[in-house]
CSV table of C-alpha atoms and ligand atoms in Angstrom, one decimal:
chain,number,residue,atom,x,y,z
A,1,MET,CA,0.0,0.0,0.0
A,2,ARG,CA,2.8,2.4,0.9
A,3,VAL,CA,4.6,1.6,-2.3
A,4,THR,CA,1.3,2.3,-4.3
A,5,ILE,CA,0.8,5.7,-2.6
A,6,ALA,CA,4.6,6.5,-3.2
A,7,LEU,CA,4.1,5.6,-6.8
A,8,LEU,CA,0.9,7.6,-7.3
A,9,LEU,CA,2.4,10.6,-5.5
A,10,PHE,CA,5.5,10.2,-7.9
A,11,LEU,CA,3.2,9.9,-10.9
A,12,PHE,CA,1.3,13.1,-9.9
A,13,ALA,CA,4.4,15.0,-9.4
A,14,ALA,CA,5.9,13.9,-12.6
A,15,CYS,CA,2.7,15.0,-14.5
A,16,GLY,CA,2.7,18.5,-12.9
A,17,ASP,CA,4.9,21.3,-14.0
A,18,SER,CA,6.7,21.3,-10.7
A,19,VAL,CA,9.2,18.5,-11.5
A,20,PRO,CA,11.0,19.0,-14.7
A,21,PRO,CA,12.6,15.9,-15.9
A,22,PRO,CA,16.3,15.5,-15.0
A,23,TRP,CA,18.7,17.1,-17.4
A,24,GLU,CA,20.7,14.8,-19.4
A,25,PRO,CA,23.5,15.5,-21.8
A,26,PRO,CA,22.6,14.9,-25.5
A,27,PRO,CA,24.1,11.8,-27.2
A,28,ASP,CA,27.4,12.2,-29.0
A,29,GLU,CA,26.0,12.3,-32.6
A,30,PRO,CA,26.3,14.6,-35.4
A,31,PHE,CA,23.6,17.2,-35.7
A,32,VAL,CA,21.3,16.6,-38.6
A,33,TYR,CA,19.1,19.4,-40.1
A,34,ALA,CA,15.5,18.8,-40.5
A,35,LEU,CA,14.8,20.8,-43.8
A,36,PRO,CA,11.8,20.6,-46.1
A,37,GLU,CA,12.5,19.1,-49.6
A,38,GLY,CA,13.8,22.0,-51.8
A,39,ILE,CA,15.8,23.9,-49.1
A,40,PRO,CA,19.6,23.1,-49.3
A,41,PRO,CA,21.5,22.8,-46.0
A,42,PRO,CA,23.8,25.6,-45.1
A,43,ARG,CA,27.5,25.4,-45.8
A,44,GLU,CA,29.6,23.5,-43.4
A,45,VAL,CA,32.3,25.3,-41.6
A,46,GLU,CA,35.7,23.9,-41.8
A,47,GLY,CA,37.2,22.5,-38.7
A,48,GLU,CA,33.8,23.0,-36.8
A,49,PRO,CA,31.7,20.0,-37.5
A,50,LEU,CA,28.1,20.3,-36.0
A,51,THR,CA,27.4,17.7,-33.3
A,52,ARG,CA,24.6,17.7,-30.8
A,53,PRO,CA,26.7,18.2,-27.8
A,54,ARG,CA,28.2,21.3,-29.4
A,55,VAL,CA,24.7,22.6,-30.3
A,56,GLU,CA,23.6,21.9,-26.8
A,57,LEU,CA,26.4,23.5,-25.2
A,58,GLY,CA,26.0,26.6,-27.3
A,59,ARG,CA,22.3,26.8,-26.4
A,60,HIS,CA,23.4,26.8,-22.8
A,61,LEU,CA,25.8,29.6,-23.4
A,62,PHE,CA,23.6,31.5,-25.4
A,63,TYR,CA,21.2,31.8,-22.5
A,64,ASP,CA,23.8,32.2,-19.9
A,65,VAL,CA,24.2,35.6,-18.1
A,66,ARG,CA,27.5,34.6,-16.7
A,67,LEU,CA,28.8,35.4,-20.2
A,68,SER,CA,28.5,39.2,-19.2
A,69,LEU,CA,30.9,40.6,-16.7
A,70,ASN,CA,28.3,41.9,-14.4
A,71,ARG,CA,26.0,38.9,-15.0
A,72,GLU,CA,23.2,41.2,-16.5
A,73,GLN,CA,22.8,39.9,-20.0
A,74,SER,CA,23.3,36.9,-22.0
A,75,CYS,CA,23.0,36.8,-25.9
A,76,ALA,CA,19.4,36.0,-25.4
A,77,SER,CA,18.8,39.4,-23.9
A,78,CYS,CA,19.0,41.0,-27.3
A,79,HIS,CA,18.0,37.9,-29.3
A,80,ARG,CA,14.7,36.7,-27.8
A,81,GLN,CA,13.1,33.5,-29.3
A,82,GLU,CA,9.5,34.8,-29.1
A,83,ARG,CA,10.7,37.8,-31.4
A,84,ALA,CA,12.5,35.6,-33.9
A,85,PHE,CA,15.6,36.3,-31.9
A,86,THR,CA,15.5,40.2,-32.0
A,87,ASP,CA,14.8,42.3,-29.0
A,88,GLY,CA,11.9,44.6,-30.0
A,89,ARG,CA,14.0,47.8,-29.3
A,90,LYS,CA,14.7,50.4,-31.8
A,91,THR,CA,18.4,50.1,-30.9
A,92,SER,CA,19.9,47.6,-28.4
A,93,VAL,CA,21.2,48.6,-24.9
A,94,GLY,CA,24.2,46.5,-23.5
A,95,SER,CA,24.8,45.1,-20.1
A,96,THR,CA,26.1,48.3,-18.5
A,97,GLY,CA,23.6,50.3,-20.2
A,98,GLU,CA,25.6,51.5,-23.1
A,99,GLU,CA,23.5,52.3,-26.2
A,100,HIS,CA,24.2,50.2,-29.5
A,101,HIS,CA,23.5,52.3,-32.6
A,102,ARG,CA,22.1,49.4,-34.4
A,103,ASN,CA,18.9,47.3,-34.2
A,104,ALA,CA,19.4,43.8,-33.1
A,105,MET,CA,19.2,41.3,-35.9
A,106,SER,CA,17.6,38.0,-36.0
A,107,VAL,CA,19.9,35.0,-35.7
A,108,VAL,CA,17.3,32.7,-37.4
A,109,ASN,CA,18.8,31.1,-40.6
A,110,VAL,CA,22.2,32.9,-39.8
A,111,ALA,CA,24.1,29.9,-41.2
A,112,TYR,CA,23.0,31.0,-44.7
A,113,PHE,CA,24.5,34.4,-44.6
A,114,PRO,CA,27.9,34.9,-46.1
A,115,THR,CA,28.6,38.0,-44.3
A,116,LEU,CA,27.4,38.9,-40.8
A,117,THR,CA,25.8,42.1,-39.4
A,118,TRP,CA,24.2,44.8,-41.1
A,119,ALA,CA,27.2,46.0,-43.0
A,120,ASN,CA,30.5,44.1,-42.8
A,121,PRO,CA,31.8,42.3,-45.8
A,122,LEU,CA,34.8,41.1,-43.8
A,123,LEU,CA,33.0,39.5,-40.9
A,124,ARG,CA,32.2,36.0,-42.3
A,125,SER,CA,32.3,33.5,-39.4
A,126,LEU,CA,29.8,33.2,-36.5
A,127,ALA,CA,32.5,32.2,-34.0
A,128,GLN,CA,34.4,35.4,-35.0
A,129,GLN,CA,31.2,37.4,-34.8
A,130,ALA,CA,30.3,36.3,-31.3
A,131,LEU,CA,33.6,37.8,-30.0
A,132,VAL,CA,32.2,41.2,-30.9
A,133,PRO,CA,29.2,41.2,-28.3
A,134,LEU,CA,31.4,39.3,-25.8
A,135,THR,CA,34.6,41.5,-25.8
A,136,GLY,CA,33.8,44.7,-27.8
A,137,GLU,CA,34.1,47.9,-26.1
A,138,ASP,CA,32.4,50.3,-28.6
A,139,PRO,CA,29.8,49.8,-27.5
A,140,ILE,CA,29.9,47.5,-24.5
A,141,GLU,CA,27.4,44.6,-24.9
A,142,LEU,CA,28.5,41.7,-22.7
A,143,GLY,CA,31.7,43.5,-21.6
A,144,ILE,CA,34.0,40.6,-20.7
A,145,GLY,CA,37.1,42.0,-22.7
A,146,GLY,CA,40.2,41.7,-20.5
A,147,HIS,CA,38.2,39.5,-18.1
A,148,GLU,CA,38.0,36.3,-20.2
A,149,ASP,CA,39.7,34.0,-17.8
A,150,GLU,CA,37.5,35.0,-14.9
A,151,VAL,CA,34.5,34.2,-17.1
A,152,ILE,CA,35.9,30.9,-18.2
A,153,ASP,CA,36.4,30.0,-14.6
A,154,ARG,CA,32.8,30.6,-13.8
A,155,LEU,CA,31.8,28.1,-16.4
A,156,ARG,CA,34.1,25.4,-15.2
A,157,ASP,CA,32.1,25.3,-11.8
A,158,ASP,CA,28.8,24.3,-13.3
A,159,PRO,CA,27.8,20.6,-13.4
A,160,ARG,CA,26.2,21.0,-16.9
A,161,TYR,CA,29.2,22.5,-18.4
A,162,GLN,CA,31.4,19.8,-16.7
A,163,ALA,CA,29.3,17.3,-18.8
A,164,LEU,CA,29.0,19.3,-22.0
A,165,PHE,CA,32.3,20.9,-22.6
A,166,PRO,CA,34.2,17.5,-22.7
A,167,LEU,CA,31.6,16.0,-24.9
A,168,ALA,CA,31.5,19.0,-27.2
A,169,PHE,CA,35.4,19.1,-27.6
A,170,PRO,CA,36.6,15.6,-26.8
A,171,GLU,CA,39.9,16.3,-28.6
A,172,ASP,CA,40.9,19.1,-26.1
A,173,ASP,CA,42.7,18.2,-22.8
A,174,ASP,CA,41.1,21.5,-21.4
A,175,PRO,CA,38.0,22.2,-23.2
A,176,TYR,CA,37.1,25.5,-21.4
A,177,SER,CA,38.4,28.3,-23.5
A,178,LEU,CA,37.0,31.4,-25.2
A,179,HIS,CA,37.6,29.8,-28.5
A,180,ASN,CA,35.4,26.7,-27.6
A,181,VAL,CA,32.7,29.1,-26.2
A,182,VAL,CA,32.5,31.0,-29.6
A,183,VAL,CA,32.6,27.8,-31.6
A,184,ALA,CA,29.8,26.3,-29.6
A,185,LEU,CA,27.7,29.5,-29.8
A,186,SER,CA,28.2,29.3,-33.5
A,187,ALA,CA,27.0,25.7,-33.4
A,188,PHE,CA,23.9,26.6,-31.7
A,189,GLN,CA,23.0,29.4,-34.0
A,190,ARG,CA,23.7,27.2,-37.1
A,191,SER,CA,21.2,24.8,-35.7
A,192,ILE,CA,18.4,27.6,-35.7
A,193,VAL,CA,16.7,27.1,-39.2
A,194,SER,CA,13.1,28.3,-39.8
A,195,PHE,CA,11.1,26.9,-42.6
A,196,ARG,CA,7.8,26.1,-41.1
A,197,SER,CA,5.7,29.2,-41.9
A,198,ARG,CA,2.4,28.9,-43.9
A,199,TYR,CA,4.4,30.0,-47.0
A,200,ASP,CA,6.6,27.0,-46.6
A,201,ARG,CA,3.7,24.9,-46.5
A,202,PHE,CA,2.5,26.4,-49.6
A,203,MET,CA,5.8,26.4,-51.5
A,204,TYR,CA,7.7,23.4,-50.2
A,205,GLY,CA,4.8,21.2,-48.6
A,206,ARG,CA,2.6,21.5,-51.8
A,207,ASP,CA,-0.3,22.6,-49.6
A,208,ARG,CA,-2.0,24.9,-52.0
A,209,SER,CA,-4.6,25.9,-49.5
A,210,ALA,CA,-1.9,27.1,-46.9
A,211,LEU,CA,-2.2,30.6,-48.2
A,212,THR,CA,-5.3,32.8,-48.6
A,213,ALA,CA,-6.3,34.5,-51.7
A,214,GLU,CA,-5.1,37.9,-50.4
A,215,GLU,CA,-1.8,36.5,-49.3
A,216,LEU,CA,-1.3,35.0,-52.8
A,217,GLU,CA,-2.1,38.5,-54.3
A,218,GLY,CA,0.7,39.9,-52.0
A,219,MET,CA,3.1,37.2,-53.1
A,220,ASN,CA,2.6,38.2,-56.7
A,221,LEU,CA,3.1,41.8,-56.1
A,222,PHE,CA,6.1,41.0,-54.0
A,223,LEU,CA,7.5,39.1,-57.1
A,224,SER,CA,6.4,41.8,-59.6
A,225,GLU,CA,8.6,44.1,-61.5
A,226,ARG,CA,6.5,47.1,-60.2
A,227,PHE,CA,7.3,46.2,-56.4
A,228,GLU,CA,10.9,44.9,-57.2
A,229,CYS,CA,11.2,43.4,-53.6
A,230,PHE,CA,12.2,40.1,-54.9
A,231,HIS,CA,15.4,41.6,-56.5
A,232,CYS,CA,17.0,42.1,-53.1
A,233,HIS,CA,14.8,39.8,-50.9
A,234,GLY,CA,14.6,36.8,-53.3
A,235,GLY,CA,15.0,33.1,-52.9
A,236,PHE,CA,14.3,30.8,-50.0
A,237,LEU,CA,15.8,33.2,-47.4
A,238,PHE,CA,14.2,36.5,-48.8
A,239,SER,CA,17.6,38.0,-49.0
A,240,ASP,CA,20.0,38.3,-51.8
A,241,SER,CA,23.0,37.8,-49.6
A,242,ILE,CA,23.1,34.0,-49.5
A,243,SER,CA,25.3,31.1,-49.4
A,244,HIS,CA,24.7,27.4,-49.2
A,245,ASP,CA,25.8,24.0,-50.4
A,246,GLY,CA,26.0,24.3,-54.2
A,247,VAL,CA,26.4,28.0,-54.5
A,248,LEU,CA,29.5,28.7,-56.6
A,249,PHE,CA,29.8,32.2,-56.5
A,250,GLU,CA,28.9,34.1,-53.5
A,251,GLU,CA,27.5,37.6,-54.0
A,252,LEU,CA,28.1,40.1,-51.2
A,253,PRO,CA,25.5,42.7,-52.1
A,254,PHE,CA,24.8,45.7,-50.0
A,255,HIS,CA,22.2,48.4,-51.0
A,256,ASN,CA,21.5,52.1,-50.3
A,257,THR,CA,17.6,52.1,-50.1
A,258,GLY,CA,17.2,55.9,-49.8
A,259,LEU,CA,16.4,56.2,-46.2
A,260,TYR,CA,18.3,59.3,-45.6
A,261,ASN,CA,19.9,62.3,-47.4
A,262,VAL,CA,21.1,64.4,-44.6
A,263,ASP,CA,23.3,66.8,-46.6
A,264,GLY,CA,21.4,66.9,-49.9
A,265,GLU,CA,24.4,64.9,-51.2
A,266,GLY,CA,23.3,61.5,-50.3
A,267,GLY,CA,24.8,61.4,-46.6
A,268,TYR,CA,23.5,59.0,-44.0
A,269,PRO,CA,23.8,60.0,-40.3
A,270,ALA,CA,27.6,60.4,-39.5
A,271,HIS,CA,27.3,57.8,-36.7
A,272,ASP,CA,26.3,55.0,-39.2
A,273,PRO,CA,27.1,55.5,-42.8
A,274,GLY,CA,26.9,51.7,-43.6
A,275,LEU,CA,29.5,50.0,-45.7
A,276,PHE,CA,31.2,53.4,-46.3
A,277,GLU,CA,32.4,53.2,-42.6
A,278,LEU,CA,34.8,50.4,-43.6
A,279,THR,CA,35.6,51.2,-47.4
A,280,PHE,CA,35.5,55.0,-47.6
A,281,GLU,CA,34.1,54.6,-51.1
A,282,PRO,CA,31.6,57.3,-51.8
A,283,SER,CA,29.3,54.9,-53.6
A,284,ASP,CA,29.1,52.8,-50.4
A,285,MET,CA,27.4,55.5,-48.5
A,286,GLY,CA,24.2,54.1,-46.8
A,287,ARG,CA,24.7,50.6,-48.2
A,288,PHE,CA,23.5,47.7,-45.8
A,289,ARG,CA,22.8,44.1,-46.3
A,290,ALA,CA,19.3,43.2,-47.1
A,291,PRO,CA,17.9,41.2,-44.0
A,292,SER,CA,15.8,38.0,-44.5
A,293,LEU,CA,12.1,38.8,-44.4
A,294,ARG,CA,11.3,35.4,-42.8
A,295,ASN,CA,9.5,36.0,-39.5
A,296,VAL,CA,9.5,39.8,-40.3
A,297,ALA,CA,6.1,40.2,-38.7
A,298,VAL,CA,7.6,39.7,-35.1
A,299,THR,CA,10.9,41.6,-35.6
A,300,ALA,CA,9.7,45.2,-35.5
A,301,PRO,CA,11.0,47.8,-35.5
A,302,TYR,CA,12.8,47.8,-38.8
A,303,PHE,CA,16.0,48.9,-40.6
A,304,HIS,CA,19.6,48.9,-39.4
A,305,ASP,CA,18.6,51.6,-36.9
A,306,GLY,CA,15.1,50.6,-36.1
A,307,SER,CA,13.9,53.7,-37.6
A,308,ALA,CA,10.6,52.3,-39.0
A,309,ALA,CA,8.1,51.2,-36.4
A,310,THR,CA,5.7,49.3,-38.6
A,311,LEU,CA,5.8,47.2,-41.8
A,312,GLU,CA,3.3,49.7,-43.2
A,313,GLU,CA,5.9,52.5,-42.8
A,314,VAL,CA,8.3,50.3,-44.7
A,315,LEU,CA,6.0,49.9,-47.5
A,316,ASP,CA,5.3,53.5,-47.7
A,317,HIS,CA,8.9,54.2,-47.9
A,318,TYR,CA,9.5,51.8,-50.8
A,319,ALA,CA,6.4,53.0,-52.7
A,320,ARG,CA,7.8,56.6,-52.3
A,321,GLY,CA,11.1,55.6,-53.9
A,322,GLY,CA,12.8,56.7,-50.6
A,323,ARG,CA,12.0,58.3,-47.2
A,324,LEU,CA,11.3,61.9,-46.7
A,325,ILE,CA,12.3,63.2,-43.2
A,326,GLU,CA,10.8,66.7,-42.9
A,327,ASP,CA,12.6,68.0,-39.8
A,328,GLY,CA,15.1,67.2,-37.0
A,329,PRO,CA,18.8,66.5,-37.3
A,330,PHE,CA,18.3,63.8,-40.1
A,331,ALA,CA,15.9,65.9,-42.4
A,332,GLY,CA,16.3,65.3,-46.1
A,333,ASP,CA,14.7,63.5,-49.0
A,334,GLY,CA,16.1,59.9,-49.2
A,335,ALA,CA,14.3,59.5,-52.7
A,336,GLU,CA,16.9,62.1,-54.1
A,337,ASN,CA,20.0,60.2,-52.6
A,338,PRO,CA,22.4,59.8,-55.5
A,339,TRP,CA,23.7,56.5,-54.1
A,340,LYS,CA,20.3,55.0,-53.9
A,341,SER,CA,19.7,51.7,-55.7
A,342,ASP,CA,18.0,51.9,-59.1
A,343,LEU,CA,15.7,49.2,-57.8
A,344,VAL,CA,14.2,51.6,-55.2
A,345,ARG,CA,12.1,53.8,-57.1
A,346,GLU,CA,8.5,55.4,-56.8
A,347,PHE,CA,5.6,53.1,-57.7
A,348,PRO,CA,1.8,53.3,-57.4
A,349,MET,CA,0.4,51.2,-54.6
A,350,LEU,CA,-3.4,50.8,-54.1
A,351,GLU,CA,-4.7,50.6,-50.5
A,352,ARG,CA,-5.7,46.9,-51.1
A,353,GLU,CA,-2.4,46.1,-52.7
A,354,LYS,CA,-0.8,47.3,-49.5
A,355,ARG,CA,-2.9,45.2,-47.4
A,356,ALA,CA,-2.3,42.2,-49.6
A,357,ILE,CA,1.4,42.5,-49.4
A,358,LEU,CA,1.2,43.0,-45.6
A,359,ALA,CA,-0.8,39.9,-45.4
A,360,PHE,CA,1.9,38.0,-47.4
A,361,LEU,CA,4.6,39.2,-45.1
A,362,ASN,CA,2.6,38.0,-42.3
A,363,ALA,CA,2.4,34.5,-43.6
A,364,LEU,CA,6.1,34.2,-43.5
A,365,THR,CA,6.1,33.7,-39.7
A,366,ASP,CA,7.2,30.3,-38.4
A,367,GLU,CA,5.0,30.0,-35.3
A,368,PRO,CA,6.5,26.8,-34.1
A,369,LEU,CA,10.0,28.4,-34.1
A,370,LEU,CA,8.9,31.1,-31.6
A,371,LYS,CA,8.4,28.4,-28.9
A,372,ASP,CA,10.4,25.4,-30.1
A,373,PRO,CA,12.0,23.8,-27.0
A,374,ALA,CA,15.1,23.0,-29.1
A,375,PHE,CA,15.9,26.7,-29.2
A,376,ALA,CA,14.5,27.7,-25.8
A,377,ASN,CA,16.2,28.5,-22.6
A,378,PRO,CA,17.6,25.3,-21.4
A,379,TRP,CA,18.5,26.5,-17.8
A,380,PRO,CA,16.1,25.5,-14.9
A,381,LYS,CA,14.1,28.4,-13.4
A,382,GLY,CA,15.9,30.8,-11.2
A,383,HIS,CA,19.1,30.2,-13.0
A,384,GLU,CA,18.3,33.0,-15.6
A,385,SER,CA,19.5,35.8,-13.5
A,386,GLY,CA,22.8,34.2,-12.7
A,387,PRO,CA,24.0,31.8,-10.0
B,1,LIG,C1,23.2,44.4,-26.4
B,1,LIG,C2,22.4,43.6,-27.3
B,1,LIG,C3,23.1,42.4,-27.9
B,1,LIG,C4,23.8,41.3,-27.2
B,1,LIG,C5,23.9,41.2,-25.8
B,1,LIG,C6,24.1,40.5,-28.4
B,1,LIG,N1,23.7,41.0,-29.6
B,1,LIG,FE1,24.0,40.1,-31.3
B,1,LIG,N2,23.4,41.7,-32.2
B,1,LIG,C7,23.0,43.0,-31.7
B,1,LIG,C8,23.0,44.0,-32.7
B,1,LIG,C9,22.6,45.3,-32.4
B,1,LIG,C10,23.4,43.3,-33.8
B,1,LIG,C11,23.6,44.1,-35.2
B,1,LIG,C12,25.1,44.5,-35.2
B,1,LIG,C13,25.7,45.3,-36.3
B,1,LIG,O1,25.1,45.3,-37.4
B,1,LIG,O2,26.7,45.9,-36.1
B,1,LIG,C14,23.5,42.0,-33.6
B,1,LIG,C15,24.0,40.9,-34.6
B,1,LIG,C16,24.2,39.6,-34.4
B,1,LIG,C17,24.5,38.8,-35.3
B,1,LIG,C18,24.5,39.0,-36.8
B,1,LIG,C19,23.2,38.4,-37.4
B,1,LIG,C20,23.2,38.4,-39.0
B,1,LIG,O3,22.2,38.2,-39.5
B,1,LIG,O4,24.4,38.7,-39.6
B,1,LIG,C21,24.7,37.6,-34.8
B,1,LIG,C22,25.1,36.2,-35.4
B,1,LIG,C23,24.8,37.8,-33.2
B,1,LIG,N3,24.4,39.2,-33.1
B,1,LIG,C24,24.9,37.0,-32.3
B,1,LIG,C25,25.0,37.2,-31.0
B,1,LIG,C26,25.7,36.4,-30.0
B,1,LIG,C27,26.1,35.0,-30.2
B,1,LIG,C28,25.6,36.9,-28.9
B,1,LIG,C29,26.1,36.6,-27.3
B,1,LIG,C30,27.6,36.2,-27.4
B,1,LIG,C31,25.0,38.3,-29.0
B,1,LIG,N4,24.8,38.4,-30.4
B,1,LIG,C32,24.8,39.2,-28.1
B,1,LIG,C33,22.7,42.9,-30.3
B,1,LIG,C34,23.1,42.2,-29.3
B,2,LIG,C1,17.7,47.5,-53.8
B,2,LIG,C2,17.3,46.2,-52.8
B,2,LIG,C3,16.0,46.2,-52.2
B,2,LIG,C4,14.9,46.2,-52.7
B,2,LIG,C5,14.3,46.5,-54.1
B,2,LIG,C6,13.9,46.0,-51.5
B,2,LIG,N1,14.7,46.1,-50.4
B,2,LIG,FE1,13.8,45.7,-48.6
B,2,LIG,N2,15.8,46.0,-47.7
B,2,LIG,C7,16.8,46.1,-48.4
B,2,LIG,C8,17.9,46.5,-47.6
B,2,LIG,C9,19.3,46.8,-47.9
B,2,LIG,C10,17.3,46.6,-46.3
B,2,LIG,C11,18.1,47.2,-45.0
B,2,LIG,C12,18.1,48.7,-45.1
B,2,LIG,C13,18.7,49.4,-44.0
B,2,LIG,O1,18.4,49.0,-42.8
B,2,LIG,O2,19.4,50.5,-44.3
B,2,LIG,C14,16.0,46.3,-46.5
B,2,LIG,C15,15.0,46.3,-45.3
B,2,LIG,C16,13.6,45.9,-45.4
B,2,LIG,C17,12.7,45.6,-44.3
B,2,LIG,C18,13.2,45.6,-42.9
B,2,LIG,C19,13.6,44.3,-42.4
B,2,LIG,C20,14.1,44.3,-41.1
B,2,LIG,O3,14.3,43.3,-40.5
B,2,LIG,O4,14.5,45.5,-40.5
B,2,LIG,C21,11.6,45.1,-44.9
B,2,LIG,C22,10.3,44.7,-44.1
B,2,LIG,C23,11.8,45.3,-46.3
B,2,LIG,N3,13.0,45.6,-46.6
B,2,LIG,C24,10.8,44.8,-47.3
B,2,LIG,C25,10.9,45.1,-48.7
B,2,LIG,C26,9.7,45.2,-49.7
B,2,LIG,C27,8.3,44.6,-49.1
B,2,LIG,C28,10.2,45.4,-50.7
B,2,LIG,C29,9.4,45.8,-52.0
B,2,LIG,C30,8.4,46.7,-51.9
B,2,LIG,C31,11.6,45.6,-50.6
B,2,LIG,N4,12.0,45.5,-49.3
B,2,LIG,C32,12.5,46.0,-51.6
B,2,LIG,C33,16.9,46.0,-49.8
B,2,LIG,C34,15.9,46.1,-50.8
């Protein structure tokens, strides 16, 4: 009898939310992408094979506030799953309160991008990119520059890491290093692929009823020569900046879309002139990478500086062939920007066409992604704010 009661109590507890299953490290296996037919896998990264322990280690690190010096932030503070890994802010704020001048990008499908961040043709590896938020000082994000050893020591003490680091890097005598931290972060981010929107069901799942008539009309407008969206947001990523297995020549395109014209000569705000900041080529003024439009309905606000609050505003900007800012420090007519891409030019847009294209953009959301336990915070409750 006592045994039965104990068993019942155990089953009761196991069914409730209060007792999560004990954590176990994943099996030591290669990571395998689950992709719809028609979507190629991302390129492999030399010397960084994807294994399940690496992905799992990367997920723990991505959500770990111990990776900021003051234990205030993790990568996930600015890359939130429910917003397709963006932060909902115009521009980001780092762990010490310092302002970033850019809008946080999604890390979804990031393995397909040949270059990383809004406008940097040289930043091409996710491991290398992770060092920027970790150690960068302008602005300070996680702020561990100069304190790397101290932070690595924090990780050594954690039982989960004691299981994960050796499994993820079996060839290393001492697997705890900043290098392995960024390789694991890269592995987790490479695992985040998103192709489960209603658009995908229509396109790759051959489910012709997955999109409504209005959304289909929006899709056709998106693909039309009048709207021109597909030129820069084409293909399965909805971005012309793409790399995957089988791509022979990678293009590294950046575009000026006529958002600003602060001096009447095509200038962008001095604190962020885009590609020009690195190349000093006049024609690179205001050029940025075209973001993927997957999940765009949940990643507001928009553009490199979060300067458009809604998708409607974005559409009005394109239909006008550039943005007019009437007053303030950035006043100017972006439509007259001499460096603007030829593909951004004024076009007529009926109210109902606008609604259709908005409906189409809303059909690009991968709802399961936003809650997928594989990409969620793996730490038990109470751990989020640090040990
Ligand atoms: C303070 C907020 C903040 C934190 C913390 C942060 N990021 Fe970001 N992330 C951003 C911003 C802002 C950008 C755009 C940067 C740019 O264009 O210069 C970005 C861009 C990226 C990109 C480029 C995506 C693309 O499509 O090219 C990746 C990858 C990324 N972050 C990963 C990480 C990782 C990994 C961490 C943790 C180590 C992290 N971020 C921490 C705000 C943040
Ligand atoms: C010349 C290439 C080009 C064309 C044509 C183009 N875009 Fe873009 N798009 C970009 C670039 C580049 C950005 C980023 C601009 C920036 O932040 O300065 C962008 C940004 C966006 C964003 C904001 C996404 C985000 O995450 O911030 C949306 C939405 C968007 N475009 C939709 C469209 C639609 C809809 C069309 C057709 C009406 C279109 N684009 C046509 C290149 C283009």
